[in-house]
Amino acid sequence: MGRPDPKTREAIFTHLRRSYPTMCRRWFDDIVPIDLTGGTLRMLVREPVQLKYLRRRCQKQFTEAAQAVTGRLMAVKFVGENDPEAITNYSENNSTQANDNGNADYPLNNLGSNEDDMLISPDYSFDNFIIGPGNRLAQAAAIAVAKKPGWAYNPLFIHGGVGLGKTHLLQAICQSALRANPSLQVYYTSCNGFMTQFLASVQAGHMSEFRHHFRNVDILLIDDIHDLSNRDRTQEEFFHTFNSLYQAGKQIVLSSDAAPKDIPDLEERITSRFNCGLVAEVQQPGFETRIAIIQNKAELRQISLPDDVVVYIAQHVDTNIRELEGVLTKLQGLSSIHNLRIDLELAKQAVGKRIGSDTAHLPTVQEIIDTVTHYYGVKPSDLLSKRRNKSIALPRQVCMWLARKHTRHSLEEIGGYFGGRDHTTVMHAIKAVKTKREADGALDHDVEALEHQLMAVPA
Ligand code: ADP
Ligand code: MG
């Protein structure tokens, strides 16, 4: 029993950085071990968003590190400032006097008590969002909305390609709005989360609870709203949720991979609702923005990158920001496995190892068609035909998905390769593959095998 030795804290964090380099973040510095009682090492985390994140994502790793460092069987428990049990031992040494202000609990639960809710990442804050010409409007609108929910732009609709910061902005709004006003009811979920909860409530006969929940928030943020495409009943329910919040002056924030008019199979009345606030696009970052983003991510992960490495990555990874982050993760991995310093050589390796990178082979649509038809035993001419039976439709959809991911062609151009289909068909195919892969392990495996075959073709 008692306050843990500061050396133990240091040793635990050193162990974590060595064993789980890609998990560690600068904000871990704020975690304070309080005491070790009855085999439980309690660690205080003041920020509710960090607390929830650590509990869900880092519990095992911290426990493993604590055991390794002390050689004793113990468990790490993260506690919040307002947890009654956190206070007893901590207050003696705590100048801020956490619980004396009479406030209700900082509303961790406002982010949703349901385990299926999407977890907010402490990394996705406005502070960590780099502004550039491609996202300036979306960022400014997001700040305005977080400051004055329901006043500035309603709804705020952010759209753009994969990995360009939509989710980051939505989560930053959540964090910033809650910090400014802890009693705000903020609910963040994905479109699929909304849909799943809706369908489950219908089935269980709990629709009034569902409606009560969704129609009594101050800010509702739904990520990837393009997934409403084709979901008639969910569209209907969403429409009523939207209207009820909108009429009550509550804030709605949505993200999508396409502009409202380009989301296929969406009711006109919903499209027009999307357009009645602010529609802001996020676009690919330019070179300078990429440099700033890499520096920011490196700092967040507490890794030091030589300038030539930063420039090299920014020059060679220009598709989207998730890829940039992927390279950093790869780089950290290589450096820790081989116990090497991060330098230009290692950066070249990390960049080269990405699937679909510039230095790897970029397949042509024809190669994709050849590989896929061979794999599925169908004829290339079938893919271009109007035939819709499953044995043809699936390989065709997989081709479109691969073409979108691994070539630089636009949706229109890809449609052109497959008998002149239009871009909504291609978008639909891509979405279908994504959904089917999640549900069907065999298909998931097939697609991965195809990707490997394609990448193996020498340049
Ligand atoms: P999307 O939802 O648009 O697919 P995300 O928001 O998930 O993309 O972003 C992918 C990754 O890129 C995340 O790690 C995010 O933090 C990062 N990112 C995107 N835009 C920026 C930016 N402007 N500044 C810093 N990081 C960014
Ligand atoms: Mg996203």
Short mmCIF file of C-alpha atoms and ligand atoms in Angstrom, two decimals:
data_model
loop_
_atom_site.label_atom_id
_atom_site.label_comp_id
_atom_site.label_asym_id
_atom_site.label_seq_id
_atom_site.Cartn_x
_atom_site.Cartn_y
_atom_site.Cartn_z
CA MET A 1 0.00 0.00 0.00
CA GLY A 2 1.08 3.57 -0.60
CA ARG A 3 2.12 6.00 -3.21
CA PRO A 4 4.15 4.37 -5.96
CA ASP A 5 7.77 5.28 -6.31
CA PRO A 6 8.33 7.82 -9.13
CA LYS A 7 11.01 5.50 -10.46
CA THR A 8 8.37 2.82 -10.91
CA ARG A 9 6.27 5.21 -12.95
CA GLU A 10 9.26 6.03 -15.13
CA ALA A 11 10.07 2.36 -15.58
CA ILE A 12 6.50 1.52 -16.56
CA PHE A 13 6.43 4.24 -19.21
CA THR A 14 9.83 3.22 -20.54
CA HIS A 15 8.57 -0.34 -20.79
CA LEU A 16 5.42 0.81 -22.60
CA ARG A 17 7.43 2.86 -25.08
CA ARG A 18 9.64 -0.11 -25.81
CA SER A 19 6.96 -2.78 -26.01
CA TYR A 20 4.11 -0.76 -27.54
CA PRO A 21 5.81 2.10 -29.35
CA THR A 22 2.91 2.88 -31.66
CA MET A 23 0.41 3.06 -28.82
CA CYS A 24 2.24 5.67 -26.73
CA ARG A 25 1.31 9.33 -26.92
CA ARG A 26 2.59 12.59 -25.54
CA TRP A 27 -0.57 13.02 -23.47
CA PHE A 28 0.34 9.87 -21.48
CA ASP A 29 2.61 12.26 -19.56
CA ASP A 30 -0.47 13.53 -17.73
CA ILE A 31 -1.27 10.13 -16.21
CA VAL A 32 -0.48 10.09 -12.50
CA PRO A 33 -0.12 6.88 -10.49
CA ILE A 34 -1.93 7.42 -7.18
CA ASP A 35 -1.41 4.33 -5.14
CA LEU A 36 -0.90 0.64 -5.04
CA THR A 37 -3.46 -1.14 -2.89
CA GLY A 38 -4.37 -4.80 -2.77
CA GLY A 39 -2.77 -5.64 -6.09
CA THR A 40 -4.29 -2.67 -7.90
CA LEU A 41 -2.17 0.16 -9.20
CA ARG A 42 -4.50 3.11 -9.62
CA MET A 43 -3.68 5.77 -12.15
CA LEU A 44 -5.41 9.11 -12.26
CA VAL A 45 -6.54 10.49 -15.63
CA ARG A 46 -8.08 13.94 -15.45
CA GLU A 47 -9.46 14.24 -18.98
CA PRO A 48 -12.65 12.16 -19.37
CA VAL A 49 -11.98 11.51 -23.04
CA GLN A 50 -8.53 10.19 -22.22
CA LEU A 51 -9.92 8.12 -19.37
CA LYS A 52 -12.46 6.38 -21.54
CA TYR A 53 -9.91 5.81 -24.28
CA LEU A 54 -7.32 4.35 -21.92
CA ARG A 55 -9.85 2.04 -20.31
CA ARG A 56 -10.97 0.71 -23.63
CA ARG A 57 -7.69 0.56 -25.50
CA CYS A 58 -4.71 0.48 -23.16
CA GLN A 59 -5.68 -1.44 -20.03
CA LYS A 60 -3.96 -4.69 -20.94
CA GLN A 61 -0.74 -3.05 -22.03
CA PHE A 62 -0.44 -0.96 -18.87
CA THR A 63 -1.11 -3.97 -16.69
CA GLU A 64 1.47 -6.01 -18.54
CA ALA A 65 4.02 -3.21 -18.16
CA ALA A 66 3.32 -2.79 -14.44
CA GLN A 67 3.77 -6.51 -13.87
CA ALA A 68 6.93 -6.69 -15.92
CA VAL A 69 8.50 -3.74 -14.15
CA THR A 70 7.62 -4.73 -10.57
CA GLY A 71 7.72 -8.48 -11.00
CA ARG A 72 4.46 -8.64 -9.09
CA LEU A 73 0.99 -9.73 -10.01
CA MET A 74 -1.07 -6.57 -10.19
CA ALA A 75 -3.61 -4.80 -12.32
CA VAL A 76 -3.65 -1.22 -13.48
CA LYS A 77 -6.88 0.65 -12.94
CA PHE A 78 -7.51 4.04 -14.54
CA VAL A 79 -9.59 6.34 -12.38
CA GLY A 80 -11.13 9.72 -13.11
CA GLU A 81 -10.87 12.83 -11.02
CA ASN A 82 -14.47 12.55 -9.91
CA ASP A 83 -14.46 8.87 -9.11
CA PRO A 84 -15.07 8.90 -5.36
CA GLU A 85 -12.43 6.25 -4.84
CA ALA A 86 -9.83 8.29 -6.65
CA ILE A 87 -10.12 11.14 -4.24
CA THR A 88 -9.46 9.57 -0.86
CA ASN A 89 -5.78 9.06 -1.28
CA TYR A 90 -5.14 11.63 -3.86
CA SER A 91 -6.55 14.81 -2.38
CA GLU A 92 -3.78 15.17 0.17
CA ASN A 93 -1.43 16.09 -2.59
CA ASN A 94 -3.80 17.68 -5.04
CA SER A 95 -3.88 21.43 -5.23
CA THR A 96 -6.81 21.64 -7.64
CA GLN A 97 -9.23 19.93 -5.22
CA ALA A 98 -11.03 17.95 -7.81
CA ASN A 99 -14.39 17.28 -6.29
CA ASP A 100 -15.08 20.32 -4.21
CA ASN A 101 -16.71 22.45 -6.82
CA GLY A 102 -20.05 20.73 -6.49
CA ASN A 103 -20.27 20.08 -10.20
CA ALA A 104 -21.96 17.00 -11.41
CA ASP A 105 -19.64 14.42 -12.92
CA TYR A 106 -17.88 15.59 -16.00
CA PRO A 107 -20.22 14.01 -18.48
CA LEU A 108 -18.29 11.10 -19.76
CA ASN A 109 -21.62 9.45 -20.30
CA ASN A 110 -22.70 12.19 -22.61
CA LEU A 111 -20.43 10.59 -25.11
CA GLY A 112 -22.73 7.62 -24.82
CA SER A 113 -23.04 4.85 -22.31
CA ASN A 114 -23.62 2.27 -24.98
CA GLU A 115 -20.49 0.17 -25.57
CA ASP A 116 -21.10 0.23 -29.31
CA ASP A 117 -20.62 3.94 -29.46
CA MET A 118 -17.63 5.07 -31.26
CA LEU A 119 -14.71 5.84 -29.06
CA ILE A 120 -13.37 9.38 -29.21
CA SER A 121 -9.62 9.50 -29.69
CA PRO A 122 -7.84 12.12 -27.56
CA ASP A 123 -5.52 12.58 -30.57
CA TYR A 124 -8.34 14.04 -32.64
CA SER A 125 -8.44 17.53 -31.17
CA PHE A 126 -8.40 20.92 -32.84
CA ASP A 127 -4.90 21.45 -31.45
CA ASN A 128 -3.68 18.48 -33.41
CA PHE A 129 -5.47 19.45 -36.60
CA ILE A 130 -3.24 21.13 -39.15
CA ILE A 131 -4.94 23.76 -41.26
CA GLY A 132 -4.19 24.04 -44.95
CA PRO A 133 -5.88 25.38 -48.05
CA GLY A 134 -7.77 22.11 -48.54
CA ASN A 135 -9.49 22.07 -45.16
CA ARG A 136 -9.55 25.68 -43.97
CA LEU A 137 -13.29 26.18 -44.44
CA ALA A 138 -14.24 22.86 -42.84
CA GLN A 139 -11.96 23.53 -39.88
CA ALA A 140 -13.27 27.06 -39.32
CA ALA A 141 -16.86 25.87 -39.52
CA ALA A 142 -16.12 23.06 -37.09
CA ILE A 143 -14.63 25.52 -34.60
CA ALA A 144 -17.66 27.80 -34.94
CA VAL A 145 -20.03 24.90 -34.36
CA ALA A 146 -18.12 23.70 -31.30
CA LYS A 147 -18.24 27.21 -29.84
CA LYS A 148 -21.91 27.86 -30.46
CA PRO A 149 -23.77 24.65 -31.20
CA GLY A 150 -26.98 25.22 -33.10
CA TRP A 151 -26.11 28.79 -34.01
CA ALA A 152 -23.46 28.92 -36.64
CA TYR A 153 -24.12 26.38 -39.36
CA ASN A 154 -26.81 23.78 -39.11
CA PRO A 155 -26.28 21.15 -40.25
CA LEU A 156 -22.56 21.21 -40.81
CA PHE A 157 -21.89 18.74 -43.58
CA ILE A 158 -18.23 17.82 -44.16
CA HIS A 159 -17.37 15.70 -47.15
CA GLY A 160 -14.26 14.47 -48.91
CA GLY A 161 -12.14 11.44 -49.74
CA VAL A 162 -10.85 8.79 -47.39
CA GLY A 163 -8.30 9.77 -44.76
CA LEU A 164 -8.62 13.53 -45.15
CA GLY A 165 -9.66 14.41 -41.62
CA LYS A 166 -13.46 14.18 -41.48
CA THR A 167 -13.58 11.91 -38.46
CA HIS A 168 -10.83 13.97 -36.83
CA LEU A 169 -12.92 17.14 -37.18
CA LEU A 170 -16.09 15.53 -35.87
CA GLN A 171 -14.30 14.20 -32.81
CA ALA A 172 -12.56 17.55 -32.27
CA ILE A 173 -15.98 19.21 -32.17
CA CYS A 174 -17.08 16.72 -29.49
CA GLN A 175 -14.03 17.32 -27.34
CA SER A 176 -13.99 21.06 -27.68
CA ALA A 177 -17.72 21.55 -27.11
CA LEU A 178 -17.65 19.32 -24.04
CA ARG A 179 -14.65 21.05 -22.59
CA ALA A 180 -16.34 24.43 -22.97
CA ASN A 181 -19.60 23.17 -21.56
CA PRO A 182 -19.42 19.89 -19.66
CA SER A 183 -23.16 19.62 -19.22
CA LEU A 184 -23.81 19.51 -22.96
CA GLN A 185 -25.34 16.33 -24.30
CA VAL A 186 -23.09 15.29 -27.14
CA TYR A 187 -23.58 12.13 -29.11
CA TYR A 188 -21.15 10.85 -31.70
CA THR A 189 -21.79 7.73 -33.72
CA SER A 190 -21.37 6.31 -37.18
CA CYS A 191 -24.19 5.98 -39.64
CA ASN A 192 -23.92 2.24 -39.19
CA GLY A 193 -24.10 2.71 -35.44
CA PHE A 194 -27.27 4.74 -35.84
CA MET A 195 -28.70 2.11 -38.14
CA THR A 196 -27.82 -0.82 -35.89
CA GLN A 197 -29.31 0.86 -32.86
CA PHE A 198 -32.40 1.75 -34.82
CA LEU A 199 -32.95 -1.77 -36.12
CA ALA A 200 -32.28 -3.29 -32.71
CA SER A 201 -34.77 -0.91 -31.12
CA VAL A 202 -37.41 -1.78 -33.67
CA GLN A 203 -36.90 -5.43 -33.02
CA ALA A 204 -36.96 -5.07 -29.25
CA GLY A 205 -39.94 -2.73 -29.35
CA HIS A 206 -37.89 0.05 -27.76
CA MET A 207 -38.54 2.76 -30.27
CA SER A 208 -39.60 5.33 -27.74
CA GLU A 209 -36.29 4.96 -25.88
CA PHE A 210 -34.44 5.20 -29.14
CA ARG A 211 -36.25 8.39 -30.06
CA HIS A 212 -35.86 9.83 -26.62
CA HIS A 213 -32.14 9.19 -26.81
CA PHE A 214 -31.52 10.63 -30.25
CA ARG A 215 -33.89 13.54 -30.04
CA ASN A 216 -32.66 14.87 -26.72
CA VAL A 217 -29.08 15.68 -27.51
CA ASP A 218 -27.56 19.12 -27.97
CA ILE A 219 -25.15 17.97 -30.63
CA LEU A 220 -25.60 14.90 -32.78
CA LEU A 221 -22.63 13.94 -34.92
CA ILE A 222 -22.98 11.13 -37.42
CA ASP A 223 -19.88 9.94 -39.23
CA ASP A 224 -20.02 8.45 -42.74
CA ILE A 225 -23.62 9.41 -43.40
CA HIS A 226 -23.22 8.24 -47.02
CA ASP A 227 -23.92 4.79 -45.60
CA LEU A 228 -27.59 5.83 -45.52
CA SER A 229 -27.60 5.13 -49.23
CA ASN A 230 -30.20 2.48 -49.99
CA ARG A 231 -31.34 2.08 -46.37
CA ASP A 232 -34.94 3.11 -46.73
CA ARG A 233 -36.22 2.57 -43.24
CA THR A 234 -33.18 4.08 -41.59
CA GLN A 235 -33.47 7.07 -43.92
CA GLU A 236 -37.02 7.57 -42.78
CA GLU A 237 -36.07 7.47 -39.11
CA PHE A 238 -33.04 9.65 -39.67
CA PHE A 239 -35.22 12.21 -41.43
CA HIS A 240 -37.46 12.52 -38.37
CA THR A 241 -34.52 12.63 -35.98
CA PHE A 242 -32.99 15.37 -38.08
CA ASN A 243 -36.16 17.45 -38.20
CA SER A 244 -36.83 17.13 -34.54
CA LEU A 245 -33.31 18.25 -33.58
CA TYR A 246 -33.23 20.95 -36.19
CA GLN A 247 -36.52 22.45 -35.09
CA ALA A 248 -35.33 22.46 -31.51
CA GLY A 249 -32.25 24.42 -32.56
CA LYS A 250 -29.90 21.54 -31.79
CA GLN A 251 -26.68 21.08 -33.71
CA ILE A 252 -26.25 18.37 -36.32
CA VAL A 253 -22.86 17.52 -37.82
CA LEU A 254 -22.41 14.98 -40.59
CA SER A 255 -19.53 13.58 -42.57
CA SER A 256 -19.66 11.82 -45.89
CA ASP A 257 -17.39 10.57 -48.64
CA ALA A 258 -19.43 12.45 -51.21
CA ALA A 259 -21.31 15.72 -51.55
CA PRO A 260 -25.04 15.47 -50.74
CA LYS A 261 -26.09 15.33 -54.38
CA ASP A 262 -23.58 12.56 -55.12
CA ILE A 263 -24.74 10.10 -52.48
CA PRO A 264 -26.57 7.43 -54.43
CA ASP A 265 -30.04 6.24 -53.48
CA LEU A 266 -30.74 8.96 -51.00
CA GLU A 267 -34.17 10.51 -50.73
CA GLU A 268 -34.42 13.99 -52.16
CA ARG A 269 -35.91 15.39 -48.95
CA ILE A 270 -32.80 14.27 -47.07
CA THR A 271 -30.38 15.63 -49.66
CA SER A 272 -32.09 18.98 -49.44
CA ARG A 273 -31.83 18.98 -45.63
CA PHE A 274 -28.08 18.35 -45.94
CA ASN A 275 -27.76 21.35 -48.19
CA CYS A 276 -29.56 23.78 -45.94
CA GLY A 277 -26.62 24.43 -43.62
CA LEU A 278 -22.97 24.59 -44.61
CA VAL A 279 -21.47 22.02 -46.93
CA ALA A 280 -17.68 22.05 -46.65
CA GLU A 281 -15.26 19.85 -48.52
CA VAL A 282 -11.93 18.58 -47.24
CA GLN A 283 -9.36 18.14 -49.97
CA GLN A 284 -5.96 16.54 -50.26
CA PRO A 285 -3.26 18.42 -48.42
CA GLY A 286 -0.42 20.05 -50.33
CA PHE A 287 3.26 19.47 -49.65
CA GLU A 288 3.66 22.07 -46.92
CA THR A 289 0.59 20.90 -45.07
CA ARG A 290 1.87 17.33 -45.25
CA ILE A 291 5.16 18.43 -43.70
CA ALA A 292 3.33 20.12 -40.83
CA ILE A 293 1.09 17.09 -40.31
CA ILE A 294 4.03 14.68 -40.16
CA GLN A 295 5.76 16.91 -37.62
CA ASN A 296 2.62 17.12 -35.53
CA LYS A 297 2.07 13.35 -35.57
CA ALA A 298 5.68 12.69 -34.69
CA GLU A 299 5.47 15.02 -31.75
CA LEU A 300 2.25 13.40 -30.59
CA ARG A 301 4.02 10.04 -30.63
CA GLN A 302 7.16 11.52 -29.13
CA ILE A 303 9.40 10.37 -31.91
CA SER A 304 12.06 12.60 -33.29
CA LEU A 305 12.31 12.67 -37.05
CA PRO A 306 15.28 14.16 -38.87
CA ASP A 307 14.27 16.85 -41.37
CA ASP A 308 15.28 14.80 -44.40
CA VAL A 309 12.97 12.01 -43.23
CA VAL A 310 10.04 14.41 -42.86
CA VAL A 311 10.63 15.81 -46.34
CA TYR A 312 11.08 12.37 -47.87
CA ILE A 313 7.78 11.10 -46.45
CA ALA A 314 5.92 14.25 -47.47
CA GLN A 315 7.28 13.94 -50.99
CA HIS A 316 6.46 10.30 -51.43
CA VAL A 317 3.15 9.91 -49.65
CA ASP A 318 0.64 12.23 -51.19
CA THR A 319 -2.56 10.22 -51.37
CA ASN A 320 -4.11 10.90 -47.99
CA ILE A 321 -3.25 11.58 -44.40
CA ARG A 322 -4.10 8.17 -43.07
CA GLU A 323 -1.32 6.87 -45.32
CA LEU A 324 1.07 9.38 -43.82
CA GLU A 325 0.21 8.12 -40.41
CA GLY A 326 0.58 4.53 -41.60
CA VAL A 327 4.13 5.26 -42.69
CA LEU A 328 4.97 6.69 -39.28
CA THR A 329 3.61 3.58 -37.61
CA LYS A 330 5.60 1.39 -39.98
CA LEU A 331 8.70 3.45 -39.30
CA GLN A 332 8.29 3.14 -35.55
CA GLY A 333 7.75 -0.59 -35.94
CA LEU A 334 10.86 -1.08 -38.07
CA SER A 335 12.93 1.02 -35.74
CA SER A 336 11.90 -0.90 -32.64
CA ILE A 337 12.06 -4.40 -34.15
CA HIS A 338 15.54 -3.89 -35.57
CA ASN A 339 16.63 -1.52 -32.86
CA LEU A 340 17.65 1.11 -35.40
CA ARG A 341 17.63 4.87 -35.32
CA ILE A 342 15.07 6.50 -37.58
CA ASP A 343 16.94 7.82 -40.59
CA LEU A 344 16.43 8.28 -44.31
CA GLU A 345 17.30 4.66 -45.10
CA LEU A 346 14.64 3.37 -42.73
CA ALA A 347 12.14 5.91 -44.03
CA LYS A 348 12.70 4.63 -47.57
CA GLN A 349 11.96 1.12 -46.38
CA ALA A 350 8.81 2.21 -44.55
CA VAL A 351 7.52 4.12 -47.55
CA GLY A 352 8.36 1.25 -49.90
CA LYS A 353 6.46 -1.26 -47.79
CA ARG A 354 3.13 0.40 -48.16
CA ILE A 355 0.68 -1.41 -50.36
CA GLY A 356 -0.28 0.86 -53.20
CA SER A 357 2.54 3.30 -52.58
CA ASP A 358 4.15 5.19 -55.43
CA THR A 359 7.28 3.17 -55.16
CA ALA A 360 5.38 -0.10 -55.10
CA HIS A 361 3.80 -1.18 -58.32
CA LEU A 362 0.66 0.74 -59.31
CA PRO A 363 -1.52 -1.67 -61.23
CA THR A 364 -3.47 -0.67 -64.30
CA VAL A 365 -7.20 -1.30 -64.53
CA GLN A 366 -6.47 -3.91 -67.18
CA GLU A 367 -4.17 -5.79 -64.80
CA ILE A 368 -6.87 -5.66 -62.16
CA ILE A 369 -9.43 -7.06 -64.57
CA ASP A 370 -7.04 -9.82 -65.67
CA THR A 371 -6.14 -10.80 -62.12
CA VAL A 372 -9.71 -10.79 -60.85
CA THR A 373 -11.24 -12.66 -63.79
CA HIS A 374 -8.53 -15.28 -63.55
CA TYR A 375 -9.13 -15.63 -59.81
CA TYR A 376 -12.89 -16.00 -60.15
CA GLY A 377 -12.83 -17.94 -63.42
CA VAL A 378 -15.03 -15.49 -65.34
CA LYS A 379 -14.49 -13.80 -68.71
CA PRO A 380 -13.37 -10.17 -68.92
CA SER A 381 -16.18 -9.51 -71.40
CA ASP A 382 -18.69 -10.57 -68.73
CA LEU A 383 -17.53 -7.78 -66.48
CA LEU A 384 -18.22 -5.21 -69.14
CA SER A 385 -21.64 -6.66 -69.95
CA LYS A 386 -24.93 -5.65 -68.39
CA ARG A 387 -25.28 -9.04 -66.70
CA ARG A 388 -26.18 -8.75 -63.07
CA ASN A 389 -26.11 -12.30 -61.75
CA LYS A 390 -24.08 -12.75 -58.61
CA SER A 391 -21.24 -14.76 -60.14
CA ILE A 392 -20.48 -11.79 -62.40
CA ALA A 393 -21.60 -8.90 -60.22
CA LEU A 394 -19.29 -9.73 -57.33
CA PRO A 395 -16.05 -9.94 -59.38
CA ARG A 396 -17.08 -6.72 -61.11
CA GLN A 397 -17.60 -4.97 -57.79
CA VAL A 398 -14.28 -6.28 -56.50
CA CYS A 399 -12.57 -4.91 -59.63
CA MET A 400 -14.08 -1.50 -59.05
CA TRP A 401 -13.06 -1.53 -55.42
CA LEU A 402 -9.48 -2.49 -56.32
CA ALA A 403 -9.35 0.09 -59.09
CA ARG A 404 -10.49 2.80 -56.73
CA LYS A 405 -8.00 1.83 -54.08
CA HIS A 406 -4.96 1.06 -56.18
CA THR A 407 -5.16 3.33 -59.19
CA ARG A 408 -5.50 7.07 -59.53
CA HIS A 409 -8.62 6.87 -61.70
CA SER A 410 -11.74 8.82 -60.80
CA LEU A 411 -15.08 7.10 -60.24
CA GLU A 412 -16.20 8.21 -63.71
CA GLU A 413 -13.09 6.80 -65.35
CA ILE A 414 -13.46 3.50 -63.52
CA GLY A 415 -17.09 3.29 -64.63
CA GLY A 416 -15.84 3.81 -68.17
CA TYR A 417 -13.74 0.64 -67.99
CA PHE A 418 -16.77 -1.44 -67.08
CA GLY A 419 -19.12 -0.88 -69.97
CA GLY A 420 -19.65 2.83 -69.37
CA ARG A 421 -21.27 2.60 -65.96
CA ASP A 422 -21.77 5.89 -64.17
CA HIS A 423 -19.97 7.04 -61.05
CA THR A 424 -22.85 6.27 -58.69
CA THR A 425 -22.73 2.64 -59.75
CA VAL A 426 -19.03 2.55 -59.03
CA MET A 427 -19.53 4.21 -55.68
CA HIS A 428 -22.24 1.72 -54.86
CA ALA A 429 -19.98 -1.19 -55.83
CA ILE A 430 -17.19 0.10 -53.61
CA LYS A 431 -19.54 0.42 -50.70
CA ALA A 432 -20.99 -3.03 -51.32
CA VAL A 433 -17.53 -4.62 -51.21
CA LYS A 434 -16.71 -2.79 -48.01
CA THR A 435 -19.91 -3.97 -46.32
CA LYS A 436 -19.64 -7.53 -47.62
CA ARG A 437 -16.02 -7.82 -46.51
CA GLU A 438 -16.99 -6.91 -42.99
CA ALA A 439 -19.62 -9.63 -42.91
CA ASP A 440 -17.87 -12.30 -44.94
CA GLY A 441 -14.43 -13.51 -43.92
CA ALA A 442 -13.96 -15.53 -47.10
CA LEU A 443 -14.50 -12.50 -49.30
CA ASP A 444 -12.22 -10.48 -47.09
CA HIS A 445 -9.54 -13.11 -47.62
CA ASP A 446 -10.13 -13.18 -51.40
CA VAL A 447 -9.73 -9.44 -51.67
CA GLU A 448 -6.52 -9.50 -49.69
CA ALA A 449 -5.14 -12.33 -51.79
CA LEU A 450 -5.98 -10.34 -54.92
CA GLU A 451 -4.25 -7.27 -53.55
CA HIS A 452 -1.12 -9.27 -52.89
CA GLN A 453 -1.16 -10.74 -56.39
CA LEU A 454 -1.51 -7.27 -57.86
CA MET A 455 1.26 -5.79 -55.78
CA ALA A 456 3.58 -8.68 -56.64
CA VAL A 457 3.54 -7.76 -60.34
CA PRO A 458 6.99 -6.26 -60.98
CA ALA A 459 7.10 -2.61 -62.00
P1 ADP B 1 -11.55 10.49 -42.76
O1 ADP B 1 -12.54 10.38 -41.66
O2 ADP B 1 -11.73 11.71 -43.61
O3 ADP B 1 -11.41 9.25 -43.58
P2 ADP B 1 -9.68 10.74 -40.58
O4 ADP B 1 -10.30 11.88 -39.88
O5 ADP B 1 -9.87 9.39 -40.00
O6 ADP B 1 -10.11 10.71 -42.11
O7 ADP B 1 -8.13 11.05 -40.74
C1 ADP B 1 -7.17 10.04 -41.02
C2 ADP B 1 -5.90 10.37 -40.27
O8 ADP B 1 -5.35 11.57 -40.76
C3 ADP B 1 -6.13 10.60 -38.79
O9 ADP B 1 -5.04 10.09 -38.10
C4 ADP B 1 -6.17 12.10 -38.65
O10 ADP B 1 -5.70 12.54 -37.40
C5 ADP B 1 -5.21 12.51 -39.73
N1 ADP B 1 -5.52 13.85 -40.25
C6 ADP B 1 -6.38 14.16 -41.24
N2 ADP B 1 -6.38 15.48 -41.49
C7 ADP B 1 -5.49 16.02 -40.63
C8 ADP B 1 -5.02 17.36 -40.39
N3 ADP B 1 -5.47 18.40 -41.11
N4 ADP B 1 -4.11 17.54 -39.41
C9 ADP B 1 -3.64 16.49 -38.70
N5 ADP B 1 -4.03 15.23 -38.89
C10 ADP B 1 -4.93 14.98 -39.83
MG MG B 2 -13.77 8.78 -41.11
#
